[in-house]
Amino acid sequence: MVTPARPAEPSRLTADEFAVLYRHLRSRTAWAAGGRGALTALTPARVLAATREVRTGRTVTLAAPVETQPGPDNPEPAEHRMSGQPEEDTSSGLHFAMDRFAMNVHGDADSHIDALCHVIYDGTLHGGVSASSVTAGGATRLSIEAARDGIVGRGVLLDIPRLRGVPWLEPGDHVTVDDLAAAETAQRLRVTEGDLLFVRVGHRRRRAELGPWHAAHERAGLHPSALEFLADRRVAVLGGDGNNDTAPSSTEGVDFPVHVLAVHAMGLHLLDYLQFEDLVPVCEAEGRWTFLCVIAPLRLPDATGSPVNPIAVL
């Protein structure tokens, strides 16, 4: 494989430039302004077409294990407690092993999906819904309940470190429109309307090999201008093995510009901190980077997101 030249570093966006990009993307994706956002692109016909991606019947998880130990990127890890009585004598009779979990859904370690109510920007949620719809009791509109029937479609993995010939992108690096288009060409595919797009930056591999770091302050992700590619292709979902946003932010005055553009302007459910290290070798072996993907968030009617375990079926 010939490694393409390293793309020029994308420019930092001023507040005015970001505002223009926001309005532009919101206008281009007006078709996704309803309660399900861009999931409206997942028509029954497209779901049925996606089932034709199944050829070998192999299944692969895109989620990382839930972590219960603190780290620099996970200061509030999930709590796992046994709720039964493990000290009791279980040598005879019927007993049940039981446990309970508590977690910060939107942390920087565990795989999760963001609902359309997750991003509040200038007093509103996606589609102009008032931010007051998110109360102390939960989100009364645009919660993860919008995905209660599951998200099923054609998954597409674009591997940017593979494109650049490196094991991972370094923290602070950006994925650009040109990167996404070049990865399409290198992987001999085309992202199309209704696809579930997954972009690998190698965050999980770097973390596994070098150890956790303060990912809230330094991480690779998409440049805001890369969202033009997603608007062009009318994708239904965006997922990454990092936060999708680069840190430090590439935009003046906005810490999470990709979240604002994807969730708030475009109506995309975002999946953060997935892992693709199990999927990449399977795609390499089969010579394809598309698959049926099944995403099943928990039924949490008023929640801003959910832990998630997407499954690729090849």
Short mmCIF file of C-alpha atoms in Angstrom, two decimals:
data_model
loop_
_atom_site.label_atom_id
_atom_site.label_comp_id
_atom_site.label_asym_id
_atom_site.label_seq_id
_atom_site.Cartn_x
_atom_site.Cartn_y
_atom_site.Cartn_z
CA MET A 1 0.00 0.00 0.00
CA VAL A 2 1.34 3.42 -0.95
CA THR A 3 1.07 5.87 1.91
CA PRO A 4 -0.28 9.23 0.74
CA ALA A 5 1.43 12.46 1.64
CA ARG A 6 0.52 13.78 5.08
CA PRO A 7 -2.30 16.32 4.64
CA ALA A 8 -1.68 19.92 5.54
CA GLU A 9 -2.73 20.85 9.06
CA PRO A 10 -6.31 22.22 8.89
CA SER A 11 -6.79 25.75 10.06
CA ARG A 12 -8.26 26.72 13.41
CA LEU A 13 -11.79 28.07 13.00
CA THR A 14 -12.75 31.46 14.32
CA ALA A 15 -16.09 31.86 16.07
CA ASP A 16 -17.51 33.52 12.94
CA GLU A 17 -16.24 30.74 10.66
CA PHE A 18 -17.78 28.13 12.93
CA ALA A 19 -21.11 29.97 12.93
CA VAL A 20 -21.11 29.97 9.13
CA LEU A 21 -20.29 26.24 9.03
CA TYR A 22 -22.99 25.50 11.59
CA ARG A 23 -25.68 27.31 9.58
CA HIS A 24 -24.50 25.70 6.36
CA LEU A 25 -24.63 22.15 7.73
CA ARG A 26 -27.95 22.73 9.47
CA SER A 27 -29.44 23.92 6.18
CA ARG A 28 -28.02 20.99 4.23
CA THR A 29 -29.40 18.44 6.69
CA ALA A 30 -32.85 19.97 7.20
CA TRP A 31 -34.25 16.57 6.16
CA ALA A 32 -33.02 15.24 9.56
CA ALA A 33 -34.71 17.88 11.75
CA GLY A 34 -37.35 15.56 13.28
CA GLY A 35 -37.37 13.66 16.55
CA ARG A 36 -35.28 10.78 15.15
CA GLY A 37 -32.81 13.06 13.45
CA ALA A 38 -30.70 11.42 10.76
CA LEU A 39 -32.04 8.00 11.74
CA THR A 40 -34.86 8.80 9.32
CA ALA A 41 -32.41 7.78 6.59
CA LEU A 42 -32.61 4.21 7.86
CA THR A 43 -35.64 3.22 5.86
CA PRO A 44 -36.84 -0.40 5.83
CA ALA A 45 -35.45 -0.71 2.31
CA ARG A 46 -31.98 0.38 3.44
CA VAL A 47 -32.06 -1.95 6.44
CA LEU A 48 -33.02 -4.81 4.16
CA ALA A 49 -30.24 -3.91 1.74
CA ALA A 50 -27.76 -3.86 4.62
CA THR A 51 -28.51 -7.50 5.42
CA ARG A 52 -26.82 -8.41 2.14
CA GLU A 53 -23.52 -7.46 3.79
CA VAL A 54 -23.72 -10.70 5.77
CA ARG A 55 -21.60 -13.32 3.98
CA THR A 56 -19.65 -15.31 6.56
CA GLY A 57 -21.90 -14.86 9.59
CA ARG A 58 -19.02 -13.71 11.78
CA THR A 59 -19.90 -11.25 14.57
CA VAL A 60 -17.52 -8.72 16.11
CA THR A 61 -18.05 -6.27 18.97
CA LEU A 62 -17.21 -2.59 18.50
CA ALA A 63 -17.35 -1.82 22.23
CA ALA A 64 -14.63 -1.69 24.83
CA PRO A 65 -15.07 -3.50 28.16
CA VAL A 66 -16.69 -1.35 30.85
CA GLU A 67 -13.94 -0.21 33.24
CA THR A 68 -14.29 -0.09 37.01
CA GLN A 69 -10.81 1.19 37.90
CA PRO A 70 -9.99 4.92 37.88
CA GLY A 71 -7.46 6.35 35.49
CA PRO A 72 -6.38 9.71 34.07
CA ASP A 73 -9.12 9.53 31.43
CA ASN A 74 -11.64 7.84 33.72
CA PRO A 75 -11.69 9.54 37.15
CA GLU A 76 -15.28 8.39 37.77
CA PRO A 77 -15.27 4.78 36.59
CA ALA A 78 -18.31 2.56 36.53
CA GLU A 79 -19.21 0.99 39.87
CA HIS A 80 -19.84 -2.73 39.92
CA ARG A 81 -21.15 -4.15 43.17
CA MET A 82 -22.39 -7.59 44.06
CA SER A 83 -25.85 -7.09 45.52
CA GLY A 84 -26.47 -10.65 46.66
CA GLN A 85 -24.87 -12.28 49.67
CA PRO A 86 -21.71 -13.97 48.34
CA GLU A 87 -20.62 -14.89 51.86
CA GLU A 88 -23.59 -17.18 52.43
CA ASP A 89 -23.31 -20.94 52.16
CA THR A 90 -24.31 -21.92 48.62
CA SER A 91 -23.34 -25.58 48.82
CA SER A 92 -26.98 -26.65 48.72
CA GLY A 93 -30.33 -25.28 47.62
CA LEU A 94 -31.12 -22.47 45.21
CA HIS A 95 -29.24 -19.18 45.27
CA PHE A 96 -28.76 -16.28 42.84
CA ALA A 97 -25.63 -14.31 42.07
CA MET A 98 -26.67 -10.66 41.63
CA ASP A 99 -24.97 -7.37 40.96
CA ARG A 100 -25.61 -3.74 40.10
CA PHE A 101 -23.84 -1.13 37.99
CA ALA A 102 -23.68 2.67 38.09
CA MET A 103 -21.77 4.74 35.55
CA ASN A 104 -21.15 8.14 34.03
CA VAL A 105 -22.48 7.45 30.55
CA HIS A 106 -20.62 10.33 28.87
CA GLY A 107 -17.13 9.72 30.22
CA ASP A 108 -13.86 9.40 28.31
CA ALA A 109 -13.37 5.64 28.58
CA ASP A 110 -16.57 3.62 28.21
CA SER A 111 -18.31 3.07 24.87
CA HIS A 112 -21.57 5.00 24.67
CA ILE A 113 -24.10 6.63 22.38
CA ASP A 114 -25.20 10.26 22.60
CA ALA A 115 -28.90 11.06 22.22
CA LEU A 116 -30.05 14.18 20.39
CA CYS A 117 -30.82 15.86 23.73
CA HIS A 118 -27.19 15.57 24.84
CA VAL A 119 -25.94 18.79 23.23
CA ILE A 120 -27.39 22.12 24.36
CA TYR A 121 -26.21 25.01 22.19
CA ASP A 122 -27.39 28.60 22.50
CA GLY A 123 -30.38 27.56 24.58
CA THR A 124 -31.73 24.85 22.29
CA LEU A 125 -31.43 21.20 21.39
CA HIS A 126 -31.45 19.72 17.91
CA GLY A 127 -34.20 21.08 15.70
CA GLY A 128 -34.75 24.16 17.84
CA VAL A 129 -36.26 22.22 20.76
CA SER A 130 -36.02 24.26 23.95
CA ALA A 131 -33.28 23.30 26.37
CA SER A 132 -35.90 23.51 29.12
CA SER A 133 -37.12 20.10 27.94
CA VAL A 134 -34.11 18.63 29.79
CA THR A 135 -35.10 18.70 33.44
CA ALA A 136 -33.79 17.35 36.72
CA GLY A 137 -35.96 14.31 36.10
CA GLY A 138 -34.56 13.61 32.64
CA ALA A 139 -35.03 14.62 29.02
CA THR A 140 -38.67 14.98 28.02
CA ARG A 141 -37.80 15.23 24.32
CA LEU A 142 -35.11 13.81 22.01
CA SER A 143 -33.95 11.21 24.55
CA ILE A 144 -32.25 7.95 23.64
CA GLU A 145 -35.75 6.46 23.51
CA ALA A 146 -35.75 7.61 19.87
CA ALA A 147 -33.52 4.59 19.20
CA ARG A 148 -35.64 2.14 21.21
CA ASP A 149 -36.16 -0.13 18.19
CA GLY A 150 -32.45 -0.36 17.57
CA ILE A 151 -30.23 1.15 14.89
CA VAL A 152 -29.58 -1.31 12.09
CA GLY A 153 -27.87 -0.53 8.81
CA ARG A 154 -24.75 -0.84 6.71
CA GLY A 155 -21.69 -0.10 8.80
CA VAL A 156 -18.64 1.41 7.10
CA LEU A 157 -15.25 1.65 8.79
CA LEU A 158 -12.77 4.24 7.49
CA ASP A 159 -9.34 3.54 8.98
CA ILE A 160 -7.31 6.75 8.99
CA PRO A 161 -4.12 5.39 10.64
CA ARG A 162 -4.07 2.64 8.00
CA LEU A 163 -4.39 5.31 5.32
CA ARG A 164 -1.47 7.27 6.74
CA GLY A 165 0.67 4.21 7.46
CA VAL A 166 0.83 4.78 11.24
CA PRO A 167 -0.52 2.76 14.21
CA TRP A 168 -2.59 5.70 15.48
CA LEU A 169 -3.08 9.44 15.17
CA GLU A 170 -1.38 11.43 17.88
CA PRO A 171 -3.47 13.47 20.33
CA GLY A 172 -4.37 16.83 18.81
CA ASP A 173 -4.32 15.48 15.25
CA HIS A 174 -7.30 16.03 12.96
CA VAL A 175 -9.16 13.87 10.45
CA THR A 176 -10.02 16.01 7.44
CA VAL A 177 -12.43 15.79 4.52
CA ASP A 178 -9.48 14.77 2.36
CA ASP A 179 -8.62 11.97 4.80
CA LEU A 180 -12.14 10.56 4.61
CA ALA A 181 -12.24 10.74 0.81
CA ALA A 182 -8.76 9.18 0.51
CA ALA A 183 -9.69 6.37 2.91
CA GLU A 184 -12.72 5.60 0.71
CA THR A 185 -10.45 5.28 -2.30
CA ALA A 186 -7.81 3.22 -0.49
CA GLN A 187 -10.42 0.86 0.93
CA ARG A 188 -12.34 0.62 -2.37
CA LEU A 189 -15.74 1.67 -1.10
CA ARG A 190 -18.10 4.61 -1.08
CA VAL A 191 -20.07 5.92 1.87
CA THR A 192 -23.72 6.25 0.87
CA GLU A 193 -26.98 7.60 2.27
CA GLY A 194 -28.12 5.92 5.47
CA ASP A 195 -24.73 4.37 6.29
CA LEU A 196 -23.49 4.05 9.85
CA LEU A 197 -20.07 5.66 9.51
CA PHE A 198 -17.24 4.65 11.86
CA VAL A 199 -13.95 6.55 11.77
CA ARG A 200 -10.87 4.99 13.38
CA VAL A 201 -8.15 7.26 14.76
CA GLY A 202 -6.38 4.51 16.73
CA HIS A 203 -7.22 5.92 20.17
CA ARG A 204 -7.81 2.48 21.69
CA ARG A 205 -4.61 0.98 20.31
CA ARG A 206 -2.55 3.91 21.59
CA ARG A 207 -4.22 3.58 25.00
CA ALA A 208 -3.57 -0.17 25.13
CA GLU A 209 0.10 0.17 24.17
CA LEU A 210 1.09 3.39 25.96
CA GLY A 211 -1.46 3.49 28.77
CA PRO A 212 -4.29 5.90 29.54
CA TRP A 213 -3.70 9.65 29.44
CA HIS A 214 -5.76 12.81 30.03
CA ALA A 215 -7.88 12.35 26.92
CA ALA A 216 -10.20 15.16 27.98
CA HIS A 217 -7.31 17.54 27.24
CA GLU A 218 -5.52 15.79 24.37
CA ARG A 219 -7.03 13.47 21.76
CA ALA A 220 -7.30 12.94 18.03
CA GLY A 221 -10.62 13.49 16.28
CA LEU A 222 -12.39 14.99 13.33
CA HIS A 223 -11.86 18.55 12.18
CA PRO A 224 -15.23 20.36 12.11
CA SER A 225 -14.93 20.88 8.37
CA ALA A 226 -14.90 17.08 7.93
CA LEU A 227 -18.63 17.13 8.72
CA GLU A 228 -19.12 18.40 5.16
CA PHE A 229 -18.30 14.86 4.02
CA LEU A 230 -21.05 13.43 6.25
CA ALA A 231 -23.56 15.96 4.95
CA ASP A 232 -22.63 15.11 1.36
CA ARG A 233 -23.24 11.41 1.97
CA ARG A 234 -26.28 11.83 4.26
CA VAL A 235 -25.03 9.31 6.81
CA ALA A 236 -27.35 8.19 9.63
CA VAL A 237 -24.84 7.76 12.48
CA LEU A 238 -21.24 8.71 13.31
CA GLY A 239 -19.03 6.64 15.61
CA GLY A 240 -15.38 6.80 16.60
CA ASP A 241 -12.84 5.11 18.85
CA GLY A 242 -12.18 8.45 20.53
CA ASN A 243 -14.53 11.28 21.37
CA ASN A 244 -14.98 12.26 17.68
CA ASP A 245 -13.84 15.77 18.73
CA THR A 246 -10.19 16.73 18.75
CA ALA A 247 -8.67 18.21 21.91
CA PRO A 248 -7.56 20.90 22.27
CA SER A 249 -10.50 22.26 20.33
CA SER A 250 -9.93 23.50 16.80
CA THR A 251 -12.63 26.16 17.19
CA GLU A 252 -12.54 29.48 18.98
CA GLY A 253 -14.98 29.50 21.88
CA VAL A 254 -16.44 26.01 21.29
CA ASP A 255 -14.89 23.07 23.14
CA PHE A 256 -16.75 20.31 21.25
CA PRO A 257 -17.44 21.64 17.76
CA VAL A 258 -17.99 18.21 16.18
CA HIS A 259 -20.59 17.37 18.81
CA VAL A 260 -22.35 20.67 18.17
CA LEU A 261 -22.34 20.18 14.41
CA ALA A 262 -23.15 16.46 14.37
CA VAL A 263 -25.76 16.24 17.13
CA HIS A 264 -27.23 19.74 17.26
CA ALA A 265 -27.04 20.90 13.64
CA MET A 266 -27.24 17.59 11.73
CA GLY A 267 -29.26 15.31 14.01
CA LEU A 268 -26.65 12.56 14.18
CA HIS A 269 -26.51 10.13 17.08
CA LEU A 270 -22.84 9.95 18.05
CA LEU A 271 -21.03 6.89 19.37
CA ASP A 272 -17.93 7.75 21.39
CA TYR A 273 -15.01 5.65 22.63
CA LEU A 274 -15.75 2.52 20.63
CA GLN A 275 -12.95 0.10 19.77
CA PHE A 276 -12.16 -1.24 16.32
CA GLU A 277 -9.10 -3.33 17.12
CA ASP A 278 -11.13 -6.56 16.94
CA LEU A 279 -12.80 -5.54 13.68
CA VAL A 280 -9.79 -4.31 11.70
CA PRO A 281 -8.07 -7.70 11.28
CA VAL A 282 -11.37 -9.28 10.24
CA CYS A 283 -11.91 -6.59 7.61
CA GLU A 284 -8.32 -7.03 6.42
CA ALA A 285 -8.76 -10.79 6.14
CA GLU A 286 -12.06 -10.52 4.27
CA GLY A 287 -10.89 -7.66 2.09
CA ARG A 288 -13.88 -5.43 2.84
CA TRP A 289 -14.74 -2.66 5.24
CA THR A 290 -18.53 -2.78 5.16
CA PHE A 291 -20.83 -4.95 7.27
CA LEU A 292 -24.27 -5.17 8.79
CA CYS A 293 -24.23 -3.27 12.06
CA VAL A 294 -26.68 -3.62 14.94
CA ILE A 295 -26.74 -0.99 17.70
CA ALA A 296 -29.14 -1.57 20.61
CA PRO A 297 -29.15 1.19 23.26
CA LEU A 298 -30.77 0.42 26.60
CA ARG A 299 -34.43 1.39 27.04
CA LEU A 300 -33.82 4.52 29.12
CA PRO A 301 -36.82 6.70 28.23
CA ASP A 302 -35.52 10.01 29.69
CA ALA A 303 -31.77 9.56 29.22
CA THR A 304 -29.26 11.62 27.27
CA GLY A 305 -27.42 8.52 26.14
CA SER A 306 -26.68 4.89 26.90
CA PRO A 307 -23.85 2.42 27.27
CA VAL A 308 -23.68 0.57 23.99
CA ASN A 309 -22.24 -2.57 22.40
CA PRO A 310 -22.51 -2.30 18.60
CA ILE A 311 -22.13 -5.57 16.76
CA ALA A 312 -20.68 -5.89 13.26
CA VAL A 313 -22.00 -8.88 11.31
CA LEU A 314 -19.89 -9.86 8.31
#
